[in-house]
CSV table of C-alpha atoms in Angstrom, one decimal:
chain,number,residue,atom,x,y,z
C,30,MET,CA,-4.3,7.2,27.2
C,31,THR,CA,-4.3,8.5,23.5
C,32,SER,CA,-3.8,12.0,22.8
C,33,PRO,CA,-6.1,14.1,20.7
C,34,ALA,CA,-6.0,13.6,16.6
C,35,PRO,CA,-3.6,15.1,15.0
C,36,ALA,CA,-4.2,19.5,14.0
C,37,ALA,CA,-3.7,19.5,10.7
C,38,THR,CA,-2.7,23.0,9.1
C,39,SER,CA,-2.7,24.5,5.5
C,40,ALA,CA,-0.5,24.9,3.0
C,41,SER,CA,0.5,28.1,3.9
C,42,ALA,CA,1.1,27.9,6.8
C,43,PRO,CA,3.4,24.1,8.1
C,44,SER,CA,2.5,22.2,11.1
C,45,ALA,CA,5.8,20.8,12.8
C,46,THR,CA,3.9,18.8,14.8
C,47,TRP,CA,4.5,14.9,15.2
C,48,THR,CA,1.0,13.7,17.6
C,49,GLU,CA,2.2,10.7,20.2
C,50,VAL,CA,-1.2,8.9,19.6
C,51,VAL,CA,0.5,5.9,21.6
C,52,PRO,CA,4.2,5.1,22.6
C,53,GLY,CA,6.2,5.2,20.3
C,54,VAL,CA,3.8,6.0,17.2
C,55,PHE,CA,3.3,9.6,15.8
C,56,GLN,CA,1.3,11.3,12.8
C,57,HIS,CA,1.7,14.5,11.2
C,58,ALA,CA,-1.1,15.9,9.1
C,59,LYS,CA,-0.4,18.0,6.5
C,60,ARG,CA,-3.7,20.0,5.0
C,61,ASP,CA,-3.0,21.5,1.7
C,62,LEU,CA,-4.7,24.1,-0.1
C,63,ARG,CA,-7.5,22.2,-1.2
C,64,SER,CA,-8.1,21.6,2.4
C,65,TRP,CA,-7.1,18.0,1.9
C,66,TYR,CA,-5.7,15.6,4.3
C,67,PHE,CA,-1.9,14.5,3.5
C,68,ASN,CA,-0.6,12.4,6.5
C,69,THR,CA,3.0,10.6,7.8
C,70,SER,CA,3.2,7.9,10.6
C,71,VAL,CA,6.5,7.0,12.4
C,72,VAL,CA,7.2,4.1,14.5
C,73,ARG,CA,10.1,3.6,16.8
C,74,LEU,CA,12.2,0.9,16.1
C,75,ARG,CA,14.0,-1.3,18.0
C,76,ASP,CA,17.4,0.5,17.8
C,77,GLY,CA,15.5,4.0,18.7
C,78,THR,CA,15.7,5.0,15.2
C,79,LEU,CA,11.8,5.7,12.5
C,80,ALA,CA,10.0,4.0,10.4
C,81,VAL,CA,8.3,6.5,8.6
C,82,TYR,CA,5.1,5.8,6.5
C,83,SER,CA,4.3,7.6,4.1
C,84,PRO,CA,6.6,10.4,3.9
C,85,THR,CA,5.1,12.9,2.6
C,86,ALA,CA,6.7,16.1,0.3
C,87,ARG,CA,6.9,19.4,1.2
C,88,LEU,CA,6.6,19.6,4.8
C,89,GLY,CA,9.4,21.9,5.7
C,90,ASP,CA,12.2,22.6,7.4
C,91,ALA,CA,10.2,22.8,11.4
C,92,ALA,CA,8.4,19.7,10.8
C,93,HIS,CA,11.3,17.5,10.0
C,94,GLN,CA,13.6,19.6,13.3
C,95,ALA,CA,11.0,18.7,14.9
C,96,LEU,CA,10.7,14.6,14.3
C,97,GLY,CA,14.3,14.6,14.5
C,98,GLU,CA,13.4,15.0,18.2
C,99,LEU,CA,12.5,11.9,18.3
C,100,GLY,CA,14.5,10.0,16.7
C,101,THR,CA,16.5,9.7,12.8
C,102,PRO,CA,13.9,8.0,10.2
C,103,SER,CA,15.8,4.9,8.9
C,104,LEU,CA,13.1,3.1,7.0
C,105,LEU,CA,10.8,5.1,4.4
C,106,VAL,CA,7.8,2.6,3.7
C,107,ALA,CA,5.9,3.5,0.5
C,108,PRO,CA,2.8,1.7,2.0
C,109,ASN,CA,1.3,1.2,-2.0
C,110,TYR,CA,2.3,1.9,-5.6
C,111,TYR,CA,0.4,4.9,-5.6
C,112,HIS,CA,2.0,6.5,-2.3
C,113,TRP,CA,5.7,6.9,-3.3
C,114,LEU,CA,6.0,11.1,-4.7
C,115,GLY,CA,7.8,11.7,-1.4
C,116,ILE,CA,10.1,9.6,-1.0
C,117,ALA,CA,12.5,10.8,-2.7
C,118,GLU,CA,12.4,14.1,-1.2
C,119,TRP,CA,13.2,12.4,2.2
C,120,GLN,CA,16.2,10.5,1.0
C,121,GLU,CA,17.5,13.6,0.3
C,122,ARG,CA,17.2,15.3,4.2
C,123,TYR,CA,18.2,11.2,5.4
C,124,PRO,CA,20.4,9.7,2.7
C,125,ARG,CA,21.2,6.7,4.4
C,126,ALA,CA,17.4,5.5,4.8
C,127,THR,CA,16.5,2.1,3.1
C,128,VAL,CA,13.3,2.4,1.3
C,129,VAL,CA,11.1,-0.6,1.9
C,130,ALA,CA,7.8,-1.9,0.2
C,131,SER,CA,5.9,-5.0,-0.6
C,132,GLU,CA,6.8,-7.7,-3.6
C,133,PRO,CA,3.5,-6.2,-5.2
C,134,ALA,CA,4.7,-2.6,-4.9
C,135,GLN,CA,8.2,-2.9,-5.4
C,136,THR,CA,6.6,-4.3,-9.5
C,137,ARG,CA,6.4,-1.2,-10.6
C,138,LEU,CA,8.3,1.5,-7.8
C,139,ARG,CA,11.1,-0.4,-9.6
C,140,LYS,CA,9.8,1.5,-12.9
C,141,LYS,CA,9.5,4.8,-11.1
C,142,MET,CA,11.9,4.7,-8.5
C,143,PRO,CA,15.9,5.4,-9.1
C,144,HIS,CA,16.4,3.9,-5.1
C,145,GLU,CA,17.0,0.2,-4.4
C,146,LEU,CA,14.4,-1.0,-2.4
C,147,ALA,CA,14.2,-3.6,0.3
C,148,GLY,CA,11.4,-5.7,1.3
C,149,LEU,CA,8.5,-5.7,4.6
C,150,SER,CA,11.6,-8.6,6.2
C,151,VAL,CA,13.9,-5.0,7.0
C,152,LEU,CA,11.1,-3.7,8.2
C,153,ARG,CA,9.9,-6.9,10.3
C,154,ASP,CA,12.8,-7.3,11.8
C,155,GLN,CA,12.9,-4.1,12.8
C,156,LEU,CA,10.0,-4.4,14.4
C,157,PRO,CA,9.0,-3.7,18.6
C,158,ASP,CA,7.9,-6.9,20.1
C,159,HIS,CA,4.5,-5.2,20.3
C,160,VAL,CA,4.6,-4.2,16.9
C,161,ASP,CA,4.2,-6.9,13.6
C,162,LEU,CA,2.6,-6.3,9.9
C,163,LEU,CA,-0.9,-7.0,8.6
C,164,GLU,CA,-0.8,-7.9,4.8
C,165,PRO,CA,-4.3,-7.7,3.2
C,166,PRO,CA,-5.3,-10.9,0.7
C,167,GLY,CA,-6.8,-9.4,-2.6
C,168,VAL,CA,-5.3,-5.9,-2.7
C,169,LYS,CA,-3.7,-5.3,-6.5
C,170,HIS,CA,-1.3,-2.7,-5.3
C,171,GLY,CA,0.2,-4.3,-2.6
C,172,GLU,CA,-0.9,-2.1,0.9
C,173,PHE,CA,0.4,-3.3,3.6
C,174,TRP,CA,-0.2,-1.7,7.9
C,175,ILE,CA,1.1,-1.7,10.2
C,176,ARG,CA,-0.3,-3.1,13.4
C,177,VAL,CA,0.9,-1.9,16.9
C,178,ARG,CA,-0.1,-3.1,20.9
C,179,PRO,CA,0.8,-0.8,23.1
C,180,PRO,CA,1.6,-2.0,27.0
C,181,HIS,CA,-2.3,-0.8,27.5
C,182,PRO,CA,-3.5,-3.6,26.7
C,183,ARG,CA,-7.2,-1.6,25.6
C,184,GLU,CA,-5.6,0.1,22.6
C,185,LEU,CA,-4.8,-1.8,20.0
C,186,VAL,CA,-3.8,0.4,16.4
C,187,TRP,CA,-3.5,0.4,12.7
C,188,ILE,CA,-1.6,2.2,10.6
C,189,THR,CA,-2.9,2.2,7.5
C,190,CYS,CA,-2.8,4.0,4.0
C,191,ASP,CA,-5.5,4.3,1.2
C,192,ALA,CA,-8.0,1.1,2.9
C,193,TRP,CA,-10.0,3.8,4.9
C,194,ILE,CA,-10.9,7.9,4.4
C,195,ASN,CA,-12.1,9.7,7.1
C,196,ALA,CA,-12.4,13.1,5.5
C,197,PRO,CA,-14.3,15.8,7.9
C,198,HIS,CA,-15.4,18.0,5.1
C,199,THR,CA,-15.4,17.7,1.3
C,200,PRO,CA,-12.6,19.2,-0.2
C,201,ARG,CA,-12.7,22.5,-2.1
C,202,GLY,CA,-13.0,23.2,-6.1
C,203,MET,CA,-13.7,20.3,-8.8
C,204,PHE,CA,-11.3,17.9,-6.4
C,205,GLY,CA,-13.9,17.8,-4.1
C,206,VAL,CA,-16.6,17.0,-7.4
C,207,ALA,CA,-14.1,13.8,-8.1
C,208,CYS,CA,-14.1,12.8,-4.3
C,209,ARG,CA,-17.8,13.1,-4.5
C,210,ALA,CA,-17.9,11.4,-7.6
C,211,LEU,CA,-15.7,8.8,-5.3
C,212,GLY,CA,-17.6,8.2,-2.8
C,213,VAL,CA,-15.3,10.1,-0.8
C,214,THR,CA,-18.3,12.5,1.7
C,215,PRO,CA,-17.4,14.1,4.8
C,216,GLY,CA,-17.5,10.6,7.7
C,217,LEU,CA,-15.1,7.2,7.3
C,218,ARG,CA,-15.3,6.2,4.0
C,219,ILE,CA,-14.7,3.3,2.0
C,220,ALA,CA,-13.4,4.9,-1.2
C,221,ARG,CA,-14.6,3.5,-5.0
C,222,THR,CA,-11.1,4.1,-5.7
C,223,TRP,CA,-10.1,1.3,-3.5
C,224,THR,CA,-13.1,-0.7,-4.3
C,225,GLY,CA,-12.6,-0.6,-7.9
C,226,LEU,CA,-9.1,0.4,-8.7
C,227,VAL,CA,-7.2,-1.3,-5.6
C,228,LEU,CA,-9.1,-4.9,-5.2
C,229,ALA,CA,-8.5,-7.4,-6.8
C,230,ASP,CA,-10.4,-9.8,-4.9
C,231,LYS,CA,-13.2,-8.8,-2.8
C,232,ALA,CA,-14.2,-11.6,-1.4
C,233,ALA,CA,-11.2,-12.6,-0.2
C,234,TYR,CA,-10.4,-8.6,1.7
C,235,ARG,CA,-13.9,-8.8,2.8
C,236,ASP,CA,-14.0,-12.0,4.6
C,237,TRP,CA,-10.3,-11.3,6.3
C,238,LEU,CA,-11.4,-7.5,7.0
C,239,LEU,CA,-14.4,-8.7,8.7
C,240,ALA,CA,-12.6,-11.5,11.0
C,241,GLN,CA,-9.9,-8.6,11.9
C,242,LEU,CA,-12.5,-6.9,13.1
C,243,GLN,CA,-14.0,-9.3,14.6
C,244,THR,CA,-10.7,-11.2,16.6
C,245,SER,CA,-8.8,-8.7,17.4
C,246,PRO,CA,-10.6,-5.5,16.4
C,247,PRO,CA,-8.6,-1.7,16.3
C,248,THR,CA,-9.3,1.2,18.7
C,249,CYS,CA,-7.4,3.7,16.9
C,250,VAL,CA,-7.1,3.4,13.0
C,251,LEU,CA,-4.4,6.1,11.9
C,252,VAL,CA,-5.0,6.7,7.6
C,253,SER,CA,-3.5,8.7,4.7
C,254,HIS,CA,-6.4,10.7,3.9
C,255,GLY,CA,-7.9,12.6,6.7
C,256,GLU,CA,-8.9,11.9,10.5
C,257,PRO,CA,-7.7,8.9,13.1
C,258,ILE,CA,-10.5,6.8,13.4
C,259,ARG,CA,-11.6,6.1,16.5
C,260,GLY,CA,-15.0,3.9,18.6
C,261,ASP,CA,-17.7,2.3,17.7
C,262,SER,CA,-17.5,4.0,13.9
C,263,ILE,CA,-13.7,1.4,12.4
C,264,ALA,CA,-16.6,-1.9,13.0
C,265,ALA,CA,-19.8,-0.6,11.7
C,266,CYS,CA,-18.2,1.0,8.1
C,267,PRO,CA,-17.0,-2.8,6.2
C,268,ARG,CA,-20.8,-3.6,7.4
C,269,SER,CA,-23.1,-0.3,6.4
C,270,GLU,CA,-25.0,-0.8,3.4
C,271,SER,CA,-22.8,1.9,1.0
C,272,SER,CA,-19.7,-0.6,1.7
C,273,ARG,CA,-22.1,-4.2,1.7
C,274,ARG,CA,-22.4,-2.5,-1.9
C,275,GLU,CA,-19.0,-1.6,-2.8
C,276,LEU,CA,-17.2,-4.6,-0.9
């Protein structure tokens, strides 16, 4: 059975909780003073160490101590070339960890990060048999997802970054105004930053995504911004009228 959605807390009271989504997959939900979500997902690897997908900065000592009870981070995963700002802080805490990014993302990340970067083959080689990678076509910033097939045959989890946003409410202040302008309103959304800035080939991405949802639909999608997505809304989102206009 999947666990409830991670409980996000404000920046003034950082959460130490890592919620188990399915066996071997955990998520930490941080919410800043604007009430915007920054989520970090973790997958346990073959050797018992952890791959950290989209490491978030300033989680606090308590969160890292709780993470240590789950395992030691050995791979720090930049899911695209926008989500890298937390990696330096994580490398200070885990100096033996390897930073992983896709080839398209590495081109830009090498200009921003002093760390040596490894390719997806390093991550792929260490994933358990029931975990693999999804590489959406037509994406400029090199985003890739992690797909988890737990022992329970009716469960399938996608760990994603910016492709989906599932905010329960609009953020505060001017940031909230900007979110509304970009189509980020409460509920499951595909933001205009994704369709306008990230997609180089909308048709290729749309066709691939719809095929994935048709042949092997996930039961849960973890996102970097917002709450986990479950149920019929996953398949319905790309087919909605607003999404069809964007994609």
